[in-house]
Short mmCIF file of C-alpha atoms in Angstrom, two decimals:
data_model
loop_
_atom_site.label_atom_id
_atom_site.label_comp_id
_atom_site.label_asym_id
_atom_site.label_seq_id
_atom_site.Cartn_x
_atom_site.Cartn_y
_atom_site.Cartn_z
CA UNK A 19 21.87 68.95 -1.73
CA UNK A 20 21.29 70.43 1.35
CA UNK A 21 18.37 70.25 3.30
CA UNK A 22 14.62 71.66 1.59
CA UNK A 23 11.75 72.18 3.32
CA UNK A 24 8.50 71.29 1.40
CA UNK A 25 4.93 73.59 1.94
CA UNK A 26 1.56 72.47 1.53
CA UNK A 27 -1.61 70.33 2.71
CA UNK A 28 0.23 66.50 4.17
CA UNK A 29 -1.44 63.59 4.01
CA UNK A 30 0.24 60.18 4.73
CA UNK A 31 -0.55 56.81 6.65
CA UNK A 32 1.61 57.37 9.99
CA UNK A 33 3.40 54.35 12.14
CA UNK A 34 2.65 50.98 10.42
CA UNK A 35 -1.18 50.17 10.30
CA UNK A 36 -3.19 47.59 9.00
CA UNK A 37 -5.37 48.61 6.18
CA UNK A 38 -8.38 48.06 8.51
CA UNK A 39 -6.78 50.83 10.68
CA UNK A 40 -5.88 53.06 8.80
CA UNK A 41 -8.60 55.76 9.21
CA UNK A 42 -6.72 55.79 12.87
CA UNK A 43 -2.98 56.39 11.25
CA UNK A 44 -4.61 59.03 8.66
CA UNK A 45 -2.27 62.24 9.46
CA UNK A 46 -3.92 65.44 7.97
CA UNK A 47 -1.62 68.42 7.75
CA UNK A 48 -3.17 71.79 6.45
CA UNK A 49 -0.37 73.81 6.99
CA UNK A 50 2.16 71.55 6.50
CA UNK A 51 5.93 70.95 5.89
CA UNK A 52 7.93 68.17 4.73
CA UNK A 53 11.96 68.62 5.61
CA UNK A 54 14.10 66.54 3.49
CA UNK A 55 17.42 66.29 3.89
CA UNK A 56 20.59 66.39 1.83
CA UNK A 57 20.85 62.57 1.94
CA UNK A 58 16.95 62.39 0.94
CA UNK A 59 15.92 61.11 4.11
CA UNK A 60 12.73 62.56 5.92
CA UNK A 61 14.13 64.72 8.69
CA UNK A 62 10.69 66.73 9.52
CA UNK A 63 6.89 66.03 8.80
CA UNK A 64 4.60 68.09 10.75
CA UNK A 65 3.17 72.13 11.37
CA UNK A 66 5.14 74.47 9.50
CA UNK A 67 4.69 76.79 12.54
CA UNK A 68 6.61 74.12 14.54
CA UNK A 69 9.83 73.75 11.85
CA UNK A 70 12.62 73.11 14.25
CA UNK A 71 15.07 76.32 14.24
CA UNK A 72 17.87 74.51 13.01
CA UNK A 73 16.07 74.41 9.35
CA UNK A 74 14.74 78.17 9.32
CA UNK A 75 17.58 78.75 7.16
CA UNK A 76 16.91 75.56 4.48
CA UNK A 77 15.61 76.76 1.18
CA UNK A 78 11.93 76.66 0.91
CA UNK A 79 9.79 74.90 -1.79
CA UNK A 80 6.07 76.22 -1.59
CA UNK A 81 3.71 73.97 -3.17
CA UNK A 82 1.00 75.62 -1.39
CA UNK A 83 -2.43 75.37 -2.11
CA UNK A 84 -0.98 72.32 -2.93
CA UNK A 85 -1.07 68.58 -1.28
CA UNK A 86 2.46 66.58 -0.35
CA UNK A 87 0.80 62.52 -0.76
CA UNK A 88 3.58 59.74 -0.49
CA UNK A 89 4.72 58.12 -4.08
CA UNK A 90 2.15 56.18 -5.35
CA UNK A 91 3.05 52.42 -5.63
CA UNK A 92 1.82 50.46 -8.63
CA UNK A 93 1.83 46.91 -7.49
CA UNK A 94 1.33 45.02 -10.99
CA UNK A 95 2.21 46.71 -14.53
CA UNK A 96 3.08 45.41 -17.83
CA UNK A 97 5.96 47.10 -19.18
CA UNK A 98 5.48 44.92 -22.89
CA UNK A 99 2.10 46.25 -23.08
CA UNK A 100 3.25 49.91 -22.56
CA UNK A 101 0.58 50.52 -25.92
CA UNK A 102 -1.17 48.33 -25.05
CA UNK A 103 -3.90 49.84 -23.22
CA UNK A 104 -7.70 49.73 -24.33
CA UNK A 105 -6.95 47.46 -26.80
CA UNK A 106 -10.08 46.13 -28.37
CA UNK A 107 -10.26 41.84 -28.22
CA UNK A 108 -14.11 41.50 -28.92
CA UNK A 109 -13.76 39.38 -25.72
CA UNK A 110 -12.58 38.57 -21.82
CA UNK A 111 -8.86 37.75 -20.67
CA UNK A 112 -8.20 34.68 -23.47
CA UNK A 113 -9.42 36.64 -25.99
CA UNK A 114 -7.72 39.87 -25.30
CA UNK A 115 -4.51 37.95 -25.19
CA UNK A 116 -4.51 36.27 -28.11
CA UNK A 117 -5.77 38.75 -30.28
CA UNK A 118 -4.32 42.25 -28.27
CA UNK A 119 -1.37 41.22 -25.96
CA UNK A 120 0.48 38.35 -27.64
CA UNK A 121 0.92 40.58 -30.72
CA UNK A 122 1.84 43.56 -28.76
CA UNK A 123 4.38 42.11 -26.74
CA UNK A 124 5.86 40.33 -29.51
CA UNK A 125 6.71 43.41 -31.13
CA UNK A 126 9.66 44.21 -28.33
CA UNK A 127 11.54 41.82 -30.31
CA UNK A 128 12.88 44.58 -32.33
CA UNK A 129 15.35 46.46 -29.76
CA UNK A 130 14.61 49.78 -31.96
CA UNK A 131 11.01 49.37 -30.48
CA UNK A 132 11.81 48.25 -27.15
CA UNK A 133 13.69 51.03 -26.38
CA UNK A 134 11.06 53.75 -26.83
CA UNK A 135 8.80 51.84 -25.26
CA UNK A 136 11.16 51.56 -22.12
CA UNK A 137 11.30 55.73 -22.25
CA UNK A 138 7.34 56.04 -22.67
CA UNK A 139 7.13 53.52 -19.50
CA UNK A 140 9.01 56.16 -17.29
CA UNK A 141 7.68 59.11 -18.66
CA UNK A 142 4.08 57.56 -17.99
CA UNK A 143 5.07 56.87 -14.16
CA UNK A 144 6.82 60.25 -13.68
CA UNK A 145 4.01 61.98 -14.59
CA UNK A 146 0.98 60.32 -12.59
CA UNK A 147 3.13 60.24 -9.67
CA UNK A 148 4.14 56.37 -9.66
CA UNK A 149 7.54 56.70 -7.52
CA UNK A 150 7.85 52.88 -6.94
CA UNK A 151 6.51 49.52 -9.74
CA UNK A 152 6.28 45.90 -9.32
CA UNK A 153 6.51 45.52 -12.98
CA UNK A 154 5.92 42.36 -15.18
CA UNK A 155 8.45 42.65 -17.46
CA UNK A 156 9.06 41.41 -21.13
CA UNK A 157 9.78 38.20 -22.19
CA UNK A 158 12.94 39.06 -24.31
CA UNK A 159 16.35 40.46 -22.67
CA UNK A 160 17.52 43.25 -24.41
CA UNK A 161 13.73 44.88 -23.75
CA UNK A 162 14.39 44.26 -20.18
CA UNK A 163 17.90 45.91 -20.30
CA UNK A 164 16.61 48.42 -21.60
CA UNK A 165 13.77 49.00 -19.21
CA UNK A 166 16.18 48.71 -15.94
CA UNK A 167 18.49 51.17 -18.28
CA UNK A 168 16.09 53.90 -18.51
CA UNK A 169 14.39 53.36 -15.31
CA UNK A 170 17.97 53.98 -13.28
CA UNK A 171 18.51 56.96 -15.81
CA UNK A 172 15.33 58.87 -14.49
CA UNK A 173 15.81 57.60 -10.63
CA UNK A 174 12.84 55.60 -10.54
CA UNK A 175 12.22 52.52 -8.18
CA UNK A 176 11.56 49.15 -10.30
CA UNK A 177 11.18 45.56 -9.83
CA UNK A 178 10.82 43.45 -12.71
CA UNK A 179 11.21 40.17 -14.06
CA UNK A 180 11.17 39.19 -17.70
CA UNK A 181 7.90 37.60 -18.13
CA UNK A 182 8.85 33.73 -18.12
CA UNK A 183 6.25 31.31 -20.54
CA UNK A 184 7.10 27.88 -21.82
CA UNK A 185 3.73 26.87 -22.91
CA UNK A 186 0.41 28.11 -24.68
CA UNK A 187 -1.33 28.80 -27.80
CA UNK A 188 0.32 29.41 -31.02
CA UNK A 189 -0.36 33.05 -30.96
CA UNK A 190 2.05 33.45 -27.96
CA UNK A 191 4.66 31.18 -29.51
CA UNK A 192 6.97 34.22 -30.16
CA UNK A 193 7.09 34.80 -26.31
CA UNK A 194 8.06 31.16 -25.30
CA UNK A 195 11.09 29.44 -24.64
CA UNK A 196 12.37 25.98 -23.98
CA UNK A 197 12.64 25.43 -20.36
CA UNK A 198 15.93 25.56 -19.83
CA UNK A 199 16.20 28.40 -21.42
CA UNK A 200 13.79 30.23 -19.09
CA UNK A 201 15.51 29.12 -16.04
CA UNK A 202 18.80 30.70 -17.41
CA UNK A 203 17.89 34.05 -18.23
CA UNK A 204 16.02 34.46 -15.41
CA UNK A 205 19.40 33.44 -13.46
CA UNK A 206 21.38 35.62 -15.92
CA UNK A 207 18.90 39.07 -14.94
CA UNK A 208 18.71 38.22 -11.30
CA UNK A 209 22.55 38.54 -11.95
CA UNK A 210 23.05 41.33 -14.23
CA UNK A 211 20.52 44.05 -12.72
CA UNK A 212 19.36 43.06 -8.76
CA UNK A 213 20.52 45.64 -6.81
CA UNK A 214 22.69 47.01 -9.84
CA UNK A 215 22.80 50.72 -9.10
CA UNK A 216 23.85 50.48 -5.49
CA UNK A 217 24.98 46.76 -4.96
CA UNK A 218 22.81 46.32 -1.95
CA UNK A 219 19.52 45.32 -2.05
CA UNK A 220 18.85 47.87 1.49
CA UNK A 221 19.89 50.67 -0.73
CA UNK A 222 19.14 49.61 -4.46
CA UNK A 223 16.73 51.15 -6.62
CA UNK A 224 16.75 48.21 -8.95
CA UNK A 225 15.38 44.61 -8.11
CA UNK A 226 14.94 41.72 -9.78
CA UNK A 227 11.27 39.30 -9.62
CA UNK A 228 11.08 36.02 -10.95
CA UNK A 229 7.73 36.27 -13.11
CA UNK A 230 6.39 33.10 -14.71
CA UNK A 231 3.33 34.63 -16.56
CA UNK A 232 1.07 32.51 -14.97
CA UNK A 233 0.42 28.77 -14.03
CA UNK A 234 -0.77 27.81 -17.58
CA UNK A 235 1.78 29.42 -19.32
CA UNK A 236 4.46 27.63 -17.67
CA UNK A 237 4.50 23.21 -16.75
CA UNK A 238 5.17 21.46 -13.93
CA UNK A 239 8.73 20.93 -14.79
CA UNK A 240 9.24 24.25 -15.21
CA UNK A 241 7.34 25.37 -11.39
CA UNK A 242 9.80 23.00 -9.82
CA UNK A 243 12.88 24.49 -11.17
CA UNK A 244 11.43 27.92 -10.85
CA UNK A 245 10.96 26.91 -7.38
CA UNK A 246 14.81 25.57 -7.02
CA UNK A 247 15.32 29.10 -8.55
CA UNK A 248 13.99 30.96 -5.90
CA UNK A 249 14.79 29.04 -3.36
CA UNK A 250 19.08 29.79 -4.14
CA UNK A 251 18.08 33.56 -4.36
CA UNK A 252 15.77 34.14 -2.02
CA UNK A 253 18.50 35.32 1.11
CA UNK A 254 19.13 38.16 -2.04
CA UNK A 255 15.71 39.42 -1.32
CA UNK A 256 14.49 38.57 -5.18
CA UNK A 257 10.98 39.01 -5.49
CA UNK A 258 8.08 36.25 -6.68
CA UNK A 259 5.68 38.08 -9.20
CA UNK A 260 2.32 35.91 -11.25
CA UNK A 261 -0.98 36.26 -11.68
CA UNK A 262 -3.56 34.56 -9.57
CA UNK A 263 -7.37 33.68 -10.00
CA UNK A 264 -8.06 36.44 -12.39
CA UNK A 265 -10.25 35.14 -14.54
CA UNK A 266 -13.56 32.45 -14.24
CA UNK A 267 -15.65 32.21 -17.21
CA UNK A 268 -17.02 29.20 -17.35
CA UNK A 269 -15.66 26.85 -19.76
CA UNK A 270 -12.56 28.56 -20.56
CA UNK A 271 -12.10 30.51 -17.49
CA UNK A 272 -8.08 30.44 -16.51
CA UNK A 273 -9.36 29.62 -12.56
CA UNK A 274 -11.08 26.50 -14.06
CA UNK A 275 -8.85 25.09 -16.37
CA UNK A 276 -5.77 26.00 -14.21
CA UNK A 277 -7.17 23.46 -11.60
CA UNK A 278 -7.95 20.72 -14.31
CA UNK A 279 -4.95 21.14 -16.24
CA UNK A 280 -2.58 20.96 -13.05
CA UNK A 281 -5.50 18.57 -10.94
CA UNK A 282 -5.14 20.30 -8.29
CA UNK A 283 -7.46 22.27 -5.26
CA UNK A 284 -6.82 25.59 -6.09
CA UNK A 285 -4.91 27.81 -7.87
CA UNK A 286 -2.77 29.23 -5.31
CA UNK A 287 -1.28 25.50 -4.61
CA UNK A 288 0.46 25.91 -8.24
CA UNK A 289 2.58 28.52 -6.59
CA UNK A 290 2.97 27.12 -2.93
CA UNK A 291 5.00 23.82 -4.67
CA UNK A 292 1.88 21.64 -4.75
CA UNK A 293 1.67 21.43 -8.33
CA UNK A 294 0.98 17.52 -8.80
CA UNK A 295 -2.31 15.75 -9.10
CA UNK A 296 -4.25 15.93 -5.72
CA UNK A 297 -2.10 19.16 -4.57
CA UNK A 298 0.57 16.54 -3.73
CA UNK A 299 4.02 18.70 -3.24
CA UNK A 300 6.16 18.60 -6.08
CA UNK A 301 8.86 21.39 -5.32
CA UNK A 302 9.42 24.40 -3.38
CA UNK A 303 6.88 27.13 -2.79
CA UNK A 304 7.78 30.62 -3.87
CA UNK A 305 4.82 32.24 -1.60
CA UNK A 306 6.51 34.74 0.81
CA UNK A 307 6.63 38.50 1.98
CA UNK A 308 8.55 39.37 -1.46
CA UNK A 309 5.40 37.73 -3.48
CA UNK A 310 3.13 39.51 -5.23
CA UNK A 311 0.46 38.17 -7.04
CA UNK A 312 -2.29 39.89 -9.39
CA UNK A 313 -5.91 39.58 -8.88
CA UNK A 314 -7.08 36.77 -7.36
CA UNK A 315 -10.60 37.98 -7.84
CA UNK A 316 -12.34 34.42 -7.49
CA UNK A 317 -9.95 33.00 -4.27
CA UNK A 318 -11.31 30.43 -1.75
CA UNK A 319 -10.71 30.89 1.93
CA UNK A 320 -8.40 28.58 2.54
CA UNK A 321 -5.97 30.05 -0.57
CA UNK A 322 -6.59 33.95 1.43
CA UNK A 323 -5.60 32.59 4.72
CA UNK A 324 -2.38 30.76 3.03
CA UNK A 325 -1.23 34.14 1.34
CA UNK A 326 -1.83 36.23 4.54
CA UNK A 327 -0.13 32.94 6.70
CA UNK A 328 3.05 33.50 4.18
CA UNK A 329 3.01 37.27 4.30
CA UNK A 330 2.24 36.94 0.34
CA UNK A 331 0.42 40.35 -0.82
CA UNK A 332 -2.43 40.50 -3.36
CA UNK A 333 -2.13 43.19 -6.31
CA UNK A 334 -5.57 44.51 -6.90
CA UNK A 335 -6.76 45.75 -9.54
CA UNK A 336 -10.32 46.68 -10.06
CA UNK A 337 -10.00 49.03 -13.37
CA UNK A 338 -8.44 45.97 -15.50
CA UNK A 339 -11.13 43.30 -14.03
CA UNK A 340 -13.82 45.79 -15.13
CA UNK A 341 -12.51 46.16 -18.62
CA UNK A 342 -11.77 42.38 -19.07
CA UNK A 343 -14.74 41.55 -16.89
CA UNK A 344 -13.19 38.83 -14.86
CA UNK A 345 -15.16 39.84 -11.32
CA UNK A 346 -15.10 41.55 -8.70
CA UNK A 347 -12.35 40.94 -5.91
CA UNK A 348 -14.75 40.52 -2.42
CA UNK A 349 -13.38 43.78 -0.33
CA UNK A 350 -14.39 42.34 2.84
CA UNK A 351 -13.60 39.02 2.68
CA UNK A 352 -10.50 39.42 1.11
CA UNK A 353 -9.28 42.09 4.45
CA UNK A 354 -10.75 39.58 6.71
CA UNK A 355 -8.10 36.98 5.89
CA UNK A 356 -5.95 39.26 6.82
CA UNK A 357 -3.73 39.43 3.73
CA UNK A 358 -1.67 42.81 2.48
CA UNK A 359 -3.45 44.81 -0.04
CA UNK A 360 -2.45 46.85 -2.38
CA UNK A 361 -3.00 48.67 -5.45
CA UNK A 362 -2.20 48.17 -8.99
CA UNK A 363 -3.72 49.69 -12.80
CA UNK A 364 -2.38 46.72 -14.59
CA UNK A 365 -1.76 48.85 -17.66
CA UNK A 366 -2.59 47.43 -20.36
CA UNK A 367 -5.39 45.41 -18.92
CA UNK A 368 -6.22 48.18 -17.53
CA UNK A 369 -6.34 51.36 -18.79
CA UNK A 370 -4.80 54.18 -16.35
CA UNK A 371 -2.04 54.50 -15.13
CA UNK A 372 -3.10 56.73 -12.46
CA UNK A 373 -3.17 54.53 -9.23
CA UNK A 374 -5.71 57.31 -7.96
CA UNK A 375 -7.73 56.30 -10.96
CA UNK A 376 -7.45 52.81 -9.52
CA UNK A 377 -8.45 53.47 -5.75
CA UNK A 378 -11.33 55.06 -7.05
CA UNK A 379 -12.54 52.06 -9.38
CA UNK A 380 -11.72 50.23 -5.67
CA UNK A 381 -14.38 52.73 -4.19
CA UNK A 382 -17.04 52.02 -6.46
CA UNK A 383 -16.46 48.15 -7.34
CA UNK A 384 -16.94 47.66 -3.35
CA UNK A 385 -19.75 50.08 -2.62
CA UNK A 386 -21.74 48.04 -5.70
CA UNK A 387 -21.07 44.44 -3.98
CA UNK A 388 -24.30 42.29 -3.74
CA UNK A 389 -26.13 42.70 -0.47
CA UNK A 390 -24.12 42.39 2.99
CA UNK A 391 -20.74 42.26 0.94
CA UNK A 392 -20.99 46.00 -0.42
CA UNK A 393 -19.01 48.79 1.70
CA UNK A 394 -17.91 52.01 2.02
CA UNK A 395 -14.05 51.90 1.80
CA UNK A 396 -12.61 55.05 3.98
CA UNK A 397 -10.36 57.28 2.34
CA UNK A 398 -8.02 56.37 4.46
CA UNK A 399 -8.01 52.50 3.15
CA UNK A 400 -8.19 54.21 -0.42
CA UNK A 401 -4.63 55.51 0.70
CA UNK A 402 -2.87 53.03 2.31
CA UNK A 403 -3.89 50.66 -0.96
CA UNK A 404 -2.30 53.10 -3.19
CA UNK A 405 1.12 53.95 -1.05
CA UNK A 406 1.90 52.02 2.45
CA UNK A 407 0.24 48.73 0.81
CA UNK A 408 1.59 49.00 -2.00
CA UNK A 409 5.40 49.23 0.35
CA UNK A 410 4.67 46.89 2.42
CA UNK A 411 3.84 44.67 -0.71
CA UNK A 412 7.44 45.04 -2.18
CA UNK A 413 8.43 44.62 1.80
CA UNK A 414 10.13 48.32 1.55
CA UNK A 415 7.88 49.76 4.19
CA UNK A 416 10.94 50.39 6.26
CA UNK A 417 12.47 52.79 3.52
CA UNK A 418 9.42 54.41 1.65
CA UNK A 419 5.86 54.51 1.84
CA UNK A 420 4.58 57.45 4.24
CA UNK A 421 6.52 60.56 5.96
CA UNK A 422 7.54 59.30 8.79
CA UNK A 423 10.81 60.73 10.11
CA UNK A 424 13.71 58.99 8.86
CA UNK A 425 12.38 56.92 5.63
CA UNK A 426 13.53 58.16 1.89
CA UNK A 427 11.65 60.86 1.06
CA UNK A 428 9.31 59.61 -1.74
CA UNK A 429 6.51 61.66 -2.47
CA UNK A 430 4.14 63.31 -4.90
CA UNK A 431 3.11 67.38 -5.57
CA UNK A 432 -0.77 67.54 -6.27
CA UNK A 433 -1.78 70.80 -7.41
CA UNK A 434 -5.75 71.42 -7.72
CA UNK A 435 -5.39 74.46 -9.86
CA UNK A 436 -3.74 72.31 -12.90
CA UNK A 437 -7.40 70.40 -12.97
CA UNK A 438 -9.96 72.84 -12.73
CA UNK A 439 -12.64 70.21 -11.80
CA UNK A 440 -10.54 69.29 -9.07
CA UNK A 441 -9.85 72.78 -7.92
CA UNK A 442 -13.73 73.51 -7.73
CA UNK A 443 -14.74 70.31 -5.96
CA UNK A 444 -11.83 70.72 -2.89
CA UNK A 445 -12.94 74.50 -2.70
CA UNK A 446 -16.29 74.38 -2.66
CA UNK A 447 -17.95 71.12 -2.17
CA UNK A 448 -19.82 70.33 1.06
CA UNK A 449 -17.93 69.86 4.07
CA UNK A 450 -18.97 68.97 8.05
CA UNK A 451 -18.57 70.62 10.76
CA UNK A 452 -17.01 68.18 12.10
CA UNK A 453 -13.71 68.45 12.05
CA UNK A 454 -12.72 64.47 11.34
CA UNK A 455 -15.07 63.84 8.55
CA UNK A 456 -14.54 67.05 7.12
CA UNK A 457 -10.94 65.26 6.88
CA UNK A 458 -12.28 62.73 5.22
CA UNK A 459 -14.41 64.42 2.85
CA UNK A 460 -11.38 66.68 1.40
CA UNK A 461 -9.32 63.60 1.08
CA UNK A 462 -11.88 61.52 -0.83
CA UNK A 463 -12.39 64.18 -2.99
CA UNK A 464 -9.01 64.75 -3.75
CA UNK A 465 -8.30 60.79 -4.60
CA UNK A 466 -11.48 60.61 -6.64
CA UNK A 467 -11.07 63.77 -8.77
CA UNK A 468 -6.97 63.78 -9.10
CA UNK A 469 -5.96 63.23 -12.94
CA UNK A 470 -2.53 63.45 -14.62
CA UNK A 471 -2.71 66.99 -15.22
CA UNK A 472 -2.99 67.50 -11.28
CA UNK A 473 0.51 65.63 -10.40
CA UNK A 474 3.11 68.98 -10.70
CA UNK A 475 5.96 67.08 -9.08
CA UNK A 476 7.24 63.61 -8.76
CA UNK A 477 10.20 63.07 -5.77
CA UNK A 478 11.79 60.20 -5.02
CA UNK A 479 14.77 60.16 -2.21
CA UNK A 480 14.00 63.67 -2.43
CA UNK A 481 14.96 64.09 -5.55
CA UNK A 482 12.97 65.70 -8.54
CA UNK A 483 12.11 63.44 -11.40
CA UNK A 484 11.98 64.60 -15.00
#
């Protein structure tokens, strides 16, 4: 294709900031336009008056009144629970997966479900704008074929792992496998689909994560050879996917019984290779900038400062830990360690799959935190949670994740008008007179009120996705 320029209202995280300055990377674009070129790289982003002659002949796509945001990146997804979502458990996280997401999942058994299923999962992303997915994956193979199928089919970006679980209660026994039989296919789909559509992982749509489903659903054994695992394909830039301190009820909470099952200081060590009594070292770790792990709502200081010291990013997901009510994820804290944030709906724990859905949960969860711990998140951190996080997360920053000039040319086509509650609150709710936090106001507005009906265009590598 040759080169298209793309009108409307820009807004993107420029350079490479941290989310605590990102209100200074925020680049607002009224007039906008986008230039994408026939490799779908990003050859322009900036006035429209200032469009560089050599493009005033490139065909023009005019989303205007219309906003250009980068893809949205969902950082932890559950392709097996794909109908899943608001599923009634009378209960919090064991309940709900005994009695909602055992079942559910068990059903992709049957390949004649599994493959609708994989079909609904892309349509779902397409249209609320999700261009890139770290996605837990299901726990049998032909499910996960089919998912990495129809995900190359529609030119999505995926990483997935088939969910890995060698232990747990008898409602999840259709999910489990012996050990060694975990450790295979997890070999044999690191094999078969990372980096399948291009055959380099700097290029490839398609990666592969290796995704225990969490600490208790896996033993010892089975963390040190996932560790050996990961340790002979790590140099092929596989990715590390779990879930981490999710959950603390007391009693039966998975934080608790995680450390007393495994005897160990903290959750986190399960992953880092001290998984023996007294957080001795038993194998590798499999922390690391590929490593993403869900969550960890109820973290200790020490396990923070080891995921930011590792360059390990935290999936966050505020709309499932309301519906399952596992906590609340501590905002500042959590940025003060300095660890990479990003955003993710955790469909079906949660249930959207709009990440804008999610950063605003994220707004109000941390404005309601007790006392000196409750804050205002800017826009602009709403943002960078929902697309240069969430790229940084799956360490792609370099190819995706804002407009700068030169990156692949992932991004989403808002359009107010489809949402007329939208429309009304961008043209005529309050606004400063000052010029920055008038910014501000227009982008909060348009995170907070943006629904599925609002996303008119999904692009990744400049490509349109239908």
């Amino acid at each position: 294709m040759a080169s298209r320029i793309h009108l409307g209202h820009i807004f993107h995280l420029a350079d490479a900031p941290l989310v605590t300055h990102a209100a200074k990377a925020l680049v607002s674009i009224s007039e906008g336009a986008l230039i994408v070129g026939d490799d779908g790289l990003i050859q322009f982003c900036g006035e429209a008056a200032d469009v560089p002659w050599r493009f005033q002949s490139a065909t023009v796509s005019d989303h205007r009144p219309g906003f250009l945001l980068p893809g949205f990146v969902d950082t932890h997804v559950h392709f097996p629970q794909t109908y899943a979502g608001a599923a009634y458990g009378g209960g919090q996280l064991p309940e709900w997966l005994t009695r909602c997401v055992y079942p559910a999942e068990a059903r992709f058994a049957d390949p004649a479900f599994a493959q609708p299923a994989a079909v609904e999962f892309c349509d779902r992303r397409i249209a609320t704008g999700t261009t890139a997915a770290m996605v837990f994956g299901s726990a049998f193979p032909h499910a996960q074929d089919a998912l990495f199928t129809e995900t190359q089919r529609r030119g999505l970006r995926l990483v997935s792992g088939r969910g890995i679980q060698t232990a747990g209660p008898t409602a999840a026994a259709p999910l489990m496998t012996s050990e060694q039989d975990a450790i295979r296919l997890a070999r044999e789909e690191i094999d078969k689909w990372h980096a399948a559509d291009t055959g380099r992982v700097s290029t490839a749509l398609l990666h592969v994560a290796v995704a225990p489903r969490y600490s208790l659903a896996v033993t010892p054994s089975t963390l040190k050879r996932l560790g050996d695992l990961y340790d002979s394909v790590r140099d092929r830039g596989v990715y590390f996917h779990s879930h981490l301190n999710e959950n603390n009820r007391p009693g039966t909470g998975e934080v608790a019984a995680t450390k007393q099952a495994y005897q160990v200081d903290s959750y986190l060590d399960t992953y880092d290779g001290k998984f023996l009594p007294g957080s001795a070292v038993g194998g590798s770790s499999m922390l690391g900038r590929r490593s993403i792990l869900a969550h960890a709502v109820h973290c200790q200081d020490s396990e923070l400062e080891r995921m930011a010291e590792t360059g390990t990013s935290i999936s966050h997901c505020p709309i499932s830990q309301q519906f399952l009510g596992s906590g609340t994820m501590p905002w500042l804290r959590t940025v003060e360690s300095g660890v990479n944030i990003a955003a993710g709906t955790d469909f079906g724990g949660g249930d959207e799959w709009l990440i804008p859905q999610v950063v605003a949960a994220a707004y109000k969860v941390h404005i309601s935190e007790p006392g000196t711990a409750g804050v205002c998140m800017h826009p602009a951190e709403m943002l960078f949670i929902a697309t240069l996080g969430g790229a940084r997360a799956l360490d792609m920053e370099d190819r995706f994740g804002n407009f700068d000039v030169g990156k692949e040319a992932d991004f989403v086509v808002v359009d107010p008008r489809r949402t007329p509650a939208l429309n009304a609150a961008l043209n005529h709710g309050v606004r400063s007179d000052d010029a920055e936090i008038a910014r501000d106001q227009t982008l909060f507005g348009l995170l907070m009120g943006i629904r599925e009906t609002s996303i008119a265009e999904t692009y990744v590598q400049g490509r349109r996705l239908g």
